[in-house]
């Protein structure tokens, strides 16, 4: 440790150095976590006594009591599987429906009674625990490691999250830090942190891509690096795609092989955890070998499994292709061509898989950069940012929001307010109006995702703007404002502008409402764009037709007396035709029915207007006016 | 304060991309919330509002079409909300015909040709805008912008259609 720090004149020394607390950078990963510190622009990962920087993101609650995090927890996995949990990051901000199974069995035991809209809870060592408190244990262990290495108190941190994490998962991460006694200076997106490490430490400039494939998440970001500015142009990803999927594919194959050999396994949580551990080991072996084998023993019955590189490549090819498709889409979003990219940075342990590496090299056309250890690069970038935020710096980090944010409008259509890849912080507003005469409340449903229909997006929050004074349909002006802060967290507020009725909500995500996960959503969005458009047009036609019906009903309620019985019968028939059409799927028929009604109701509308004029002029002799009205 | 003033740029159609970046970066260096960590709450709130306004300005002025629409609105040209009804019968016919063509296109080459045509049309219309702005011909500006907005949307729809025909965007 430096006892005496010398600063250039005019350069600010760390203002908090004297207070005895330091700010660290933390990469809270699916499989492994790392804590790092930067001093004077030099970042370093903090190691344990044996020189290891990686802390396995595994938490054990041993039967003997206490909590163990890291390598020792992983060791316990085989003996006390029910007391150990791994890959908890996959569950941050997720509902029960988002949890994926291996061989039909989850490597987690879900606490029964977890509500459909709650974040999932796990049953570990006989107790229900949330992903937030389990993640907090990992953060506590990292904090302790940092304090031991630095011999100072550590209370503040920059924590990284996948760029593609949604609002629920970001909030859950912040909450976990709070539980661990850490103040979050900033949530920084993982690929952005990696770019920061390369840009600041290796002095890279130009257009760079970051390909980040971790244990459970995939991110791809495109950044412009120049003169201390890190500008994210576009980002995309999948929060349910990573090395865990490779392990799962291998594990499933092992179960199939055992079944073929007639080993009647009871596939339970423990069996799955054991198989996954062996699968992970075999996967790692194949990073620098052409074949490997392993021995799996379940309930005392052993089996032997061989796996060659080509077999493994075939198993993971579809995952690799998904990442490349996402990468292309991000390039497309940024209006950039592949040959404009100066280089691609590899991040995450899963980029050690040779097939992944070659897929990336093939797409970008240059050898990927790996000068900085892909397991540590994110934490190093986070440490640099922590130093910049506390010590002052000239670096400017401009990030974007990864997913579009919008509102549900009539008929379940999504009106996007903040499109994806909008620079943050941002505040954007849009005006909406009422749909019915005298409508006194408006339901606001906030969603995140790229699809046109609400049901295909992730629901973030619902609230109601109450107390709208009675007005005719379309007269109220309700301004809904979306504000996304520098951490990527959303606040929504609504206000009726003519009277100033205001309401503001911090978005409290309604976890797990969506059965599809967010990743599939973006992935699907382009494939479904045309279908969405058709559905949107159909919905719009329906909404319009219903609006006409409401107008007709309101007119009939007031002025039915202006119609002859025949006219009334005709209008009722036209009304019935619309109702039938709206119930169907034929947009042309809906429009035709609406048009027929409009033609038919024209004389009625004219008569109502005449009566309005007459009433307005009621002081005058009706006979004086009749001639003129008749001409009109 | 309008977007141009906020970034200290002249209110013009032909904003220089490098000048825009430079102005934006300089102001974000001053106002980005990262500069205000640990500062009092009011200062942080103010910075956040400023930074958000800068982002909104940058995003709008960076895209030539969004910039033109914004400048037109500053000049008092009123456009209907994005993606709402088309009130120009001539344009409506054009839109319907083009959509039909796109819908009937069965090969990627056909879709690409239609998209390229729309983009080219959009570029031409953009190039013609300075003339209309100079003449301050508001009805003509409005008509041109509505049409350009549609062309832009059409190019997006073509992209969607293309991906539906089952291909990846090719390497270039």
Coordinates of C-alpha atoms in Angstrom, one line a residue, chain A residues 13-560:
Chain A
X13 CA -6.8 13.8 -4.7
X14 CA -9.4 11.3 -3.7
X15 CA -11.6 13.5 -1.6
X16 CA -12.8 10.6 0.6
X17 CA -9.4 8.9 1.0
X18 CA -9.1 10.7 4.4
X19 CA -12.5 9.5 5.6
X20 CA -11.3 5.9 5.6
X21 CA -13.9 4.6 3.2
X22 CA -13.3 3.6 -0.4
X23 CA -15.5 3.0 -3.4
X24 CA -15.1 -0.2 -5.3
X25 CA -16.4 -1.7 -8.5
X26 CA -18.4 -4.9 -8.3
X27 CA -19.3 -7.3 -11.1
X28 CA -22.1 -9.3 -9.6
X29 CA -22.1 -12.2 -12.1
X30 CA -24.4 -15.2 -12.7
X31 CA -21.6 -17.7 -12.2
X32 CA -18.7 -15.6 -10.7
X33 CA -18.4 -12.2 -9.1
X34 CA -15.4 -9.9 -8.9
X35 CA -14.6 -6.9 -6.8
X36 CA -12.0 -4.4 -7.9
X37 CA -10.5 -1.0 -7.0
X38 CA -9.0 1.7 -9.1
X39 CA -6.4 4.2 -7.9
X40 CA -5.2 7.0 -10.1
X41 CA -6.8 5.4 -13.1
X42 CA -5.2 2.0 -12.5
X43 CA -7.7 -0.7 -11.7
X44 CA -7.0 -4.0 -10.0
X45 CA -9.1 -6.9 -9.1
X46 CA -8.9 -7.8 -5.4
X47 CA -7.7 -11.3 -4.7
X48 CA -8.1 -13.7 -1.8
X49 CA -5.2 -15.2 0.1
X50 CA -4.7 -17.8 -2.6
X51 CA -4.5 -15.2 -5.4
X52 CA -8.0 -15.9 -6.9
X53 CA -10.0 -12.9 -8.1
X54 CA -13.2 -14.9 -9.0
X55 CA -15.7 -15.5 -6.3
X56 CA -18.2 -18.2 -7.4
X57 CA -21.7 -16.7 -7.1
X58 CA -22.8 -19.7 -5.0
X59 CA -24.4 -19.3 -1.6
X60 CA -24.6 -22.1 1.0
X61 CA -26.7 -22.2 4.1
X62 CA -25.0 -25.3 5.7
X63 CA -26.9 -27.4 8.2
X64 CA -24.2 -26.5 10.7
X65 CA -25.5 -22.9 10.5
X66 CA -24.1 -19.7 9.1
X67 CA -23.7 -18.6 5.5
X68 CA -20.9 -19.5 3.1
X69 CA -20.2 -17.8 -0.2
X70 CA -17.9 -18.8 -3.0
X71 CA -15.6 -21.8 -3.6
X72 CA -16.5 -23.5 -0.3
X73 CA -20.2 -23.1 -1.0
X74 CA -19.6 -24.8 -4.4
X75 CA -17.9 -27.7 -2.7
X76 CA -21.0 -28.2 -0.4
X77 CA -23.2 -28.4 -3.5
X78 CA -22.6 -32.2 -3.9
X79 CA -23.2 -33.1 -0.3
X80 CA -26.0 -30.7 0.7
X81 CA -27.7 -29.7 -2.5
X82 CA -30.8 -28.5 -0.7
X83 CA -28.7 -26.0 1.2
X84 CA -26.9 -24.4 -1.7
X85 CA -28.0 -22.1 -4.5
X86 CA -26.2 -21.0 -7.7
X87 CA -27.0 -18.7 -10.6
X88 CA -29.4 -16.7 -8.5
X89 CA -28.9 -13.7 -10.7
X90 CA -31.2 -15.4 -13.2
X91 CA -34.0 -14.9 -10.8
X92 CA -33.5 -11.2 -9.9
X93 CA -36.8 -9.5 -10.5
X94 CA -38.3 -12.6 -12.0
X95 CA -41.6 -14.4 -11.3
X96 CA -41.9 -18.2 -10.9
X97 CA -42.9 -18.6 -14.5
X98 CA -39.5 -17.3 -15.7
X99 CA -37.5 -20.1 -14.1
X100 CA -36.3 -22.7 -16.5
X101 CA -36.1 -26.4 -15.8
X102 CA -33.5 -29.1 -16.6
X103 CA -34.9 -32.5 -17.4
X104 CA -38.2 -31.2 -16.1
X105 CA -36.7 -30.5 -12.7
X106 CA -35.5 -27.1 -11.5
X107 CA -32.1 -26.7 -9.9
X108 CA -34.0 -24.6 -7.4
X109 CA -36.8 -25.4 -5.1
X110 CA -39.5 -22.8 -5.5
X111 CA -41.2 -21.7 -2.4
X112 CA -44.8 -22.9 -2.7
X113 CA -47.4 -20.1 -2.6
X114 CA -45.3 -17.6 -4.4
X115 CA -47.9 -15.4 -6.0
X116 CA -48.2 -15.1 -9.8
X117 CA -47.1 -11.4 -9.6
X118 CA -44.4 -11.7 -7.0
X119 CA -40.7 -12.1 -7.4
X120 CA -40.0 -15.8 -7.0
X121 CA -38.8 -17.1 -3.6
X122 CA -36.6 -20.1 -3.1
X123 CA -36.7 -22.7 -0.4
X124 CA -33.2 -23.3 0.8
X125 CA -32.2 -25.1 3.9
X126 CA -35.8 -25.2 4.9
X127 CA -36.4 -21.4 4.7
X128 CA -37.9 -19.2 2.1
X129 CA -35.4 -16.7 0.7
X130 CA -35.6 -14.1 -2.0
X131 CA -33.1 -13.7 -4.8
X132 CA -32.4 -10.2 -3.3
X133 CA -31.3 -11.5 0.0
X134 CA -29.2 -14.3 -1.6
X135 CA -27.5 -11.8 -3.8
X136 CA -26.9 -9.6 -0.8
X137 CA -24.9 -12.5 0.8
X138 CA -22.6 -12.5 -2.3
X139 CA -22.2 -8.7 -2.0
X140 CA -21.4 -8.9 1.7
X141 CA -18.7 -11.5 0.9
X142 CA -17.2 -9.2 -1.8
X143 CA -17.4 -6.2 0.6
X144 CA -15.6 -8.3 3.3
X145 CA -12.9 -9.3 0.8
X146 CA -12.3 -5.7 -0.3
X147 CA -12.1 -4.5 3.3
X148 CA -9.6 -7.2 4.1
X149 CA -7.5 -6.4 1.1
X150 CA -7.6 -2.7 1.5
X151 CA -7.6 -2.6 5.3
X152 CA -10.3 0.1 5.1
X153 CA -14.0 0.3 5.3
X154 CA -15.9 -0.1 2.0
X155 CA -19.3 1.3 1.9
X156 CA -19.9 2.5 -1.6
X157 CA -19.8 0.7 -4.9
X158 CA -20.5 0.9 -8.6
X159 CA -22.3 -2.3 -9.4
X160 CA -22.7 -3.6 -12.9
X161 CA -25.8 -5.1 -14.4
X162 CA -26.4 -6.7 -17.8
X163 CA -27.3 -3.8 -20.2
X164 CA -30.4 -5.8 -21.1
X165 CA -31.6 -6.0 -17.4
X166 CA -35.1 -4.6 -17.1
X167 CA -36.5 -2.3 -14.5
X168 CA -37.4 -5.1 -12.1
X169 CA -34.0 -6.7 -12.2
X170 CA -32.2 -3.3 -11.7
X171 CA -34.4 -2.4 -8.8
X172 CA -33.7 -5.9 -7.2
X173 CA -30.0 -5.4 -7.6
X174 CA -30.1 -2.0 -5.9
X175 CA -32.1 -3.6 -3.1
X176 CA -29.6 -6.3 -2.7
X177 CA -26.8 -3.8 -2.3
X178 CA -28.8 -1.9 0.4
X179 CA -29.3 -5.2 2.3
X180 CA -25.5 -5.8 2.1
X181 CA -24.8 -2.3 3.5
X182 CA -23.5 -0.8 0.3
X183 CA -24.4 2.5 -1.2
X184 CA -24.8 2.2 -4.9
X185 CA -23.0 5.1 -6.6
X186 CA -24.3 4.0 -10.0
X187 CA -25.6 0.9 -11.8
X188 CA -23.4 0.6 -14.8
X189 CA -24.1 -1.7 -17.8
X190 CA -21.6 -4.5 -18.0
X191 CA -20.6 -4.0 -21.6
X192 CA -20.2 -0.3 -21.0
X193 CA -18.0 -1.1 -18.0
X194 CA -15.9 -3.4 -20.2
X195 CA -15.5 -0.6 -22.8
X196 CA -14.4 1.7 -20.0
X197 CA -11.7 -0.6 -19.0
X198 CA -10.4 -1.0 -22.6
X199 CA -10.8 2.7 -23.4
X200 CA -9.2 4.0 -20.2
X201 CA -6.7 1.4 -19.6
X202 CA -5.7 0.4 -23.1
X203 CA -6.4 3.8 -24.8
X204 CA -8.7 2.4 -27.5
X205 CA -10.5 4.9 -29.7
X206 CA -13.1 4.5 -32.4
X207 CA -16.2 2.4 -32.9
X208 CA -16.1 -0.7 -30.7
X209 CA -18.5 -3.6 -30.1
X210 CA -18.7 -5.4 -26.8
X211 CA -19.8 -9.0 -26.9
X212 CA -20.6 -10.2 -23.4
X213 CA -21.7 -13.8 -22.9
X214 CA -21.8 -14.6 -19.2
X215 CA -23.3 -17.6 -17.3
X216 CA -26.8 -16.5 -17.7
X217 CA -27.0 -13.3 -19.8
X218 CA -26.0 -12.0 -23.1
X219 CA -25.3 -8.4 -24.0
X220 CA -24.1 -6.8 -27.2
X221 CA -23.3 -3.1 -27.2
X222 CA -21.9 -0.7 -29.8
X223 CA -19.9 2.2 -28.5
X224 CA -18.0 5.2 -29.8
X225 CA -14.9 5.8 -27.8
X226 CA -13.1 9.2 -28.2
X227 CA -11.2 11.6 -26.0
X228 CA -12.7 10.4 -22.8
X229 CA -16.2 10.1 -24.1
X230 CA -17.9 6.7 -24.0
X231 CA -21.0 6.9 -26.0
X232 CA -23.2 3.9 -26.3
X233 CA -24.9 4.0 -29.7
X234 CA -27.1 0.9 -29.3
X235 CA -27.4 -2.2 -27.2
X236 CA -29.3 -5.4 -27.2
X237 CA -29.3 -8.8 -25.6
X238 CA -31.0 -11.6 -23.9
X239 CA -31.3 -12.0 -20.1
X240 CA -31.9 -15.7 -20.4
X241 CA -29.0 -16.9 -22.6
X242 CA -25.6 -17.9 -21.4
X243 CA -23.1 -20.6 -20.4
X244 CA -25.7 -22.1 -18.1
X245 CA -27.6 -23.1 -21.2
X246 CA -24.6 -25.0 -22.5
X247 CA -24.3 -26.8 -19.1
X248 CA -28.0 -27.6 -19.3
X249 CA -27.7 -29.1 -22.8
X250 CA -24.8 -31.3 -21.7
X251 CA -26.7 -32.4 -18.5
X252 CA -29.8 -33.3 -20.4
X253 CA -27.7 -35.4 -22.8
X254 CA -26.3 -37.3 -19.8
X255 CA -29.8 -38.0 -18.4
X256 CA -30.8 -39.3 -21.8
X257 CA -27.8 -41.5 -22.0
X258 CA -28.5 -42.9 -18.6
X259 CA -32.1 -43.5 -19.5
X260 CA -31.0 -45.4 -22.7
X261 CA -28.8 -47.6 -20.5
X262 CA -31.8 -48.4 -18.4
X263 CA -30.7 -46.6 -15.3
X264 CA -34.0 -45.7 -13.6
X265 CA -33.0 -42.4 -12.2
X266 CA -35.1 -40.4 -9.8
X267 CA -34.3 -37.0 -11.3
X268 CA -34.6 -34.7 -8.4
X269 CA -33.1 -31.3 -7.5
X270 CA -29.9 -32.9 -6.2
X271 CA -29.4 -35.1 -9.3
X272 CA -29.8 -32.1 -11.5
X273 CA -27.3 -30.0 -9.5
X274 CA -24.7 -32.8 -9.7
X275 CA -25.2 -33.3 -13.4
X276 CA -24.9 -29.6 -14.0
X277 CA -21.6 -29.4 -12.0
X278 CA -20.1 -32.2 -14.1
X279 CA -21.5 -30.6 -17.3
X280 CA -19.8 -27.3 -16.5
X281 CA -16.5 -29.1 -15.9
X282 CA -16.7 -30.9 -19.2
X283 CA -17.6 -27.7 -21.0
X284 CA -14.5 -26.0 -19.6
X285 CA -12.3 -28.9 -20.6
X286 CA -13.5 -28.6 -24.2
X287 CA -12.2 -25.0 -24.3
X288 CA -8.7 -26.3 -25.0
X289 CA -9.3 -30.0 -25.8
X290 CA -11.0 -31.9 -28.6
X291 CA -12.7 -34.4 -26.3
X292 CA -13.5 -35.1 -22.7
X293 CA -15.4 -37.5 -20.5
X294 CA -16.9 -37.6 -17.1
X295 CA -18.3 -39.9 -14.5
X296 CA -21.8 -39.1 -13.0
X297 CA -22.9 -40.9 -9.9
X298 CA -26.5 -40.6 -8.9
X299 CA -27.9 -42.5 -5.9
X300 CA -24.8 -44.7 -6.0
X301 CA -25.2 -45.7 -9.7
X302 CA -22.3 -44.4 -11.8
X303 CA -22.4 -43.7 -15.5
X304 CA -19.6 -42.6 -17.9
X305 CA -20.1 -39.9 -20.5
X306 CA -17.9 -38.9 -23.4
X307 CA -18.2 -35.6 -25.3
X308 CA -16.2 -34.4 -28.4
X309 CA -15.8 -30.8 -29.4
X310 CA -17.8 -31.3 -32.6
X311 CA -20.7 -32.8 -30.6
X312 CA -20.5 -29.9 -28.1
X313 CA -20.3 -27.4 -31.0
X314 CA -23.5 -28.9 -32.5
X315 CA -25.2 -28.6 -29.1
X316 CA -24.4 -24.9 -28.6
X317 CA -24.6 -23.8 -32.3
X318 CA -28.2 -22.5 -32.0
X319 CA -27.3 -20.4 -28.9
X320 CA -24.3 -18.9 -30.8
X321 CA -26.5 -18.1 -33.7
X322 CA -29.0 -16.3 -31.5
X323 CA -26.2 -14.1 -30.1
X324 CA -25.0 -13.3 -33.7
X325 CA -28.6 -12.4 -34.8
X326 CA -28.9 -10.1 -31.8
X327 CA -25.5 -8.5 -32.6
X328 CA -26.6 -7.8 -36.2
X329 CA -29.8 -6.2 -35.0
X330 CA -27.9 -3.9 -32.7
X331 CA -25.7 -2.8 -35.6
X332 CA -28.8 -2.3 -37.7
X333 CA -30.4 -0.2 -34.8
X334 CA -27.3 2.0 -34.8
X335 CA -27.3 2.3 -38.6
X336 CA -23.8 1.0 -38.6
X337 CA -22.2 -1.5 -40.9
X338 CA -20.0 -4.3 -39.7
X339 CA -16.9 -3.0 -41.5
X340 CA -17.1 0.3 -39.5
X341 CA -16.4 -1.6 -36.3
X342 CA -12.8 -1.2 -35.2
X343 CA -12.8 -4.1 -32.9
X344 CA -14.8 -6.3 -30.7
X345 CA -14.2 -6.8 -27.0
X346 CA -15.0 -10.2 -25.5
X347 CA -16.4 -10.3 -22.0
X348 CA -17.7 -13.1 -19.9
X349 CA -16.4 -16.7 -19.2
X350 CA -18.6 -18.2 -21.9
X351 CA -16.6 -16.4 -24.6
X352 CA -13.9 -19.0 -23.9
X353 CA -16.0 -21.5 -25.8
X354 CA -14.2 -21.9 -29.1
X355 CA -17.3 -22.0 -31.2
X356 CA -18.5 -18.7 -29.7
X357 CA -15.2 -17.1 -30.3
X358 CA -15.1 -18.1 -34.0
X359 CA -18.7 -17.0 -34.5
X360 CA -17.9 -13.5 -33.3
X361 CA -14.7 -13.4 -35.3
X362 CA -16.6 -14.5 -38.4
X363 CA -19.2 -11.8 -38.0
X364 CA -17.0 -8.9 -37.2
X365 CA -14.2 -10.0 -39.5
X366 CA -11.4 -9.3 -37.1
X367 CA -9.8 -11.2 -34.2
X368 CA -11.6 -10.3 -31.0
X369 CA -9.7 -8.3 -28.3
X370 CA -8.9 -10.3 -25.2
X371 CA -6.0 -8.3 -23.7
X372 CA -7.9 -7.9 -20.5
X373 CA -9.1 -11.1 -18.7
X374 CA -12.7 -11.5 -19.8
X375 CA -13.7 -12.6 -16.3
X376 CA -12.3 -9.4 -14.7
X377 CA -12.7 -6.7 -17.3
X378 CA -16.2 -5.7 -16.2
X379 CA -15.2 -5.3 -12.5
X380 CA -12.1 -3.3 -13.6
X381 CA -14.3 -0.9 -15.6
X382 CA -16.7 -0.6 -12.6
X383 CA -13.8 0.3 -10.4
X384 CA -12.6 3.0 -12.8
X385 CA -16.1 4.4 -12.8
X386 CA -16.3 4.3 -9.0
X387 CA -13.1 6.2 -8.8
X388 CA -14.4 8.7 -11.4
X389 CA -17.6 9.3 -9.4
X390 CA -15.9 9.8 -6.1
X391 CA -12.7 11.4 -7.1
X392 CA -13.8 13.5 -10.0
X393 CA -12.6 12.8 -13.6
X394 CA -13.0 14.0 -17.1
X395 CA -14.4 10.8 -18.4
X396 CA -18.0 11.0 -19.8
X397 CA -20.1 7.9 -19.9
X398 CA -23.3 8.2 -22.1
X399 CA -25.5 5.2 -21.9
X400 CA -28.9 4.3 -23.4
X401 CA -32.0 2.5 -22.3
X402 CA -32.0 -1.0 -23.7
X403 CA -35.8 -1.6 -24.1
X404 CA -38.6 0.6 -25.3
X405 CA -40.9 1.9 -22.6
X406 CA -44.6 2.7 -23.3
X407 CA -48.2 2.7 -22.3
X408 CA -51.2 0.6 -23.0
X409 CA -53.8 2.5 -25.1
X410 CA -57.2 1.4 -26.2
X411 CA -57.5 -2.1 -27.5
X412 CA -54.2 -3.3 -25.9
X413 CA -52.0 -1.4 -28.3
X414 CA -48.6 -0.2 -27.0
X415 CA -47.8 3.5 -27.5
X416 CA -44.0 3.8 -27.2
X417 CA -42.9 6.8 -25.2
X418 CA -39.2 6.1 -24.8
X419 CA -37.8 4.1 -27.7
X420 CA -35.0 1.7 -27.1
X421 CA -31.5 3.1 -27.4
X422 CA -32.5 6.6 -26.2
X423 CA -29.7 8.2 -24.3
X424 CA -30.3 8.4 -20.5
X425 CA -31.2 10.3 -18.3
X426 CA -34.2 11.2 -20.3
X427 CA -37.6 12.6 -19.7
X428 CA -40.3 12.3 -22.4
X429 CA -44.0 13.0 -22.3
X430 CA -47.0 12.3 -24.4
X431 CA -50.6 13.6 -24.2
X432 CA -53.5 11.3 -24.1
X433 CA -57.2 12.0 -23.9
X434 CA -60.4 10.4 -22.6
X435 CA -62.5 8.0 -24.6
X436 CA -65.9 8.4 -23.1
X437 CA -68.0 11.4 -22.1
X438 CA -67.7 12.1 -18.4
X439 CA -64.8 9.7 -17.9
X440 CA -63.3 10.5 -14.5
X441 CA -60.4 8.0 -14.3
X442 CA -57.7 6.8 -16.6
X443 CA -55.9 3.5 -16.1
X444 CA -52.2 3.9 -16.8
X445 CA -50.4 0.6 -17.6
X446 CA -46.7 0.9 -18.1
X447 CA -45.0 -1.7 -20.2
X448 CA -41.4 -2.5 -21.5
X449 CA -40.7 -4.3 -24.7
X450 CA -40.6 -4.0 -28.5
X451 CA -43.8 -5.5 -29.6
X452 CA -47.0 -3.7 -30.7
X453 CA -49.4 -5.4 -28.4
X454 CA -49.4 -5.1 -24.6
X455 CA -49.8 -8.9 -24.0
X456 CA -46.4 -9.4 -25.8
X457 CA -44.5 -6.9 -23.6
X458 CA -43.5 -7.0 -20.0
X459 CA -45.8 -5.3 -17.6
X460 CA -44.0 -2.9 -15.3
X461 CA -46.7 -1.1 -13.3
X462 CA -50.3 -0.1 -13.3
X463 CA -51.9 2.9 -11.7
X464 CA -55.0 5.0 -12.1
X465 CA -55.2 8.8 -12.6
X466 CA -58.4 9.7 -10.6
X467 CA -60.4 12.8 -10.3
X468 CA -60.6 13.9 -13.9
X469 CA -63.4 16.4 -14.0
X470 CA -66.4 15.5 -16.2
X471 CA -65.7 16.5 -19.8
X472 CA -66.8 15.3 -23.2
X473 CA -64.7 12.5 -24.7
X474 CA -61.5 13.8 -26.2
X475 CA -61.5 17.1 -24.3
X476 CA -59.2 16.2 -21.4
X477 CA -55.5 16.4 -21.9
X478 CA -53.6 13.9 -19.9
X479 CA -49.9 14.2 -20.0
X480 CA -47.9 11.1 -19.1
X481 CA -44.2 11.6 -18.4
X482 CA -41.6 8.9 -18.4
X483 CA -38.3 9.7 -16.7
X484 CA -35.4 7.3 -16.9
X485 CA -32.5 8.2 -14.6
X486 CA -28.8 7.5 -15.1
X487 CA -29.2 4.1 -13.4
X488 CA -31.8 3.1 -16.0
X489 CA -34.6 3.2 -13.5
X490 CA -38.0 4.5 -14.5
X491 CA -40.4 6.9 -12.9
X492 CA -43.8 7.6 -14.4
X493 CA -46.1 10.5 -13.7
X494 CA -49.5 11.6 -15.1
X495 CA -51.3 14.9 -15.0
X496 CA -54.6 16.2 -16.4
X497 CA -53.4 19.5 -17.9
X498 CA -56.6 21.5 -18.1
X499 CA -57.2 21.1 -14.3
X500 CA -53.8 20.0 -12.9
X501 CA -54.9 16.8 -11.3
X502 CA -51.5 15.1 -10.9
X503 CA -50.2 11.7 -9.9
X504 CA -46.7 10.4 -9.7
X505 CA -45.5 6.8 -9.3
X506 CA -42.2 5.3 -8.9
X507 CA -42.5 2.3 -11.0
X508 CA -42.8 -0.7 -8.8
X509 CA -42.4 -3.6 -11.2
X510 CA -45.1 -6.2 -11.2
X511 CA -42.7 -9.1 -11.3
X512 CA -43.2 -12.1 -13.5
X513 CA -46.5 -11.1 -15.1
X514 CA -45.2 -12.0 -18.5
X515 CA -44.8 -15.7 -19.2
X516 CA -42.5 -15.1 -22.1
X517 CA -39.2 -13.7 -21.0
X518 CA -38.1 -10.3 -22.1
X519 CA -35.3 -11.8 -24.2
X520 CA -37.6 -13.7 -26.5
X521 CA -39.7 -10.6 -26.8
X522 CA -37.2 -8.5 -28.6
X523 CA -36.0 -11.6 -30.5
X524 CA -39.6 -12.1 -31.7
X525 CA -40.3 -8.4 -32.3
X526 CA -39.0 -8.2 -35.8
X527 CA -40.2 -11.6 -36.8
X528 CA -43.6 -10.5 -35.8
X529 CA -43.5 -7.0 -37.0
X530 CA -45.8 -7.6 -39.9
X531 CA -48.3 -9.7 -38.0
X532 CA -48.2 -7.0 -35.3
X533 CA -49.0 -4.3 -37.8
X534 CA -52.0 -6.3 -39.1
X535 CA -53.2 -6.8 -35.5
X536 CA -52.7 -3.2 -34.8
X537 CA -54.7 -2.1 -37.8
X538 CA -57.5 -4.5 -36.8
X539 CA -57.5 -3.2 -33.3
X540 CA -57.5 0.4 -34.4
X541 CA -60.5 -0.3 -36.7
X542 CA -62.3 -1.9 -33.7
X543 CA -61.5 1.0 -31.4
X544 CA -62.8 3.5 -34.0
X545 CA -66.0 1.5 -34.6
X546 CA -66.7 1.3 -30.9
X547 CA -66.1 5.0 -30.6
X548 CA -68.7 5.5 -33.4
X549 CA -71.2 3.3 -31.5
X550 CA -70.6 5.3 -28.3
X551 CA -71.3 8.5 -30.1
X552 CA -74.4 7.1 -31.7
X553 CA -75.7 5.9 -28.3
X554 CA -75.1 9.2 -26.7
X555 CA -76.9 10.9 -29.6
X556 CA -79.8 8.5 -29.4
X557 CA -80.1 9.0 -25.7
X558 CA -80.6 12.7 -26.2
X559 CA -82.4 13.0 -29.6
X560 CA -84.1 9.7 -30.4

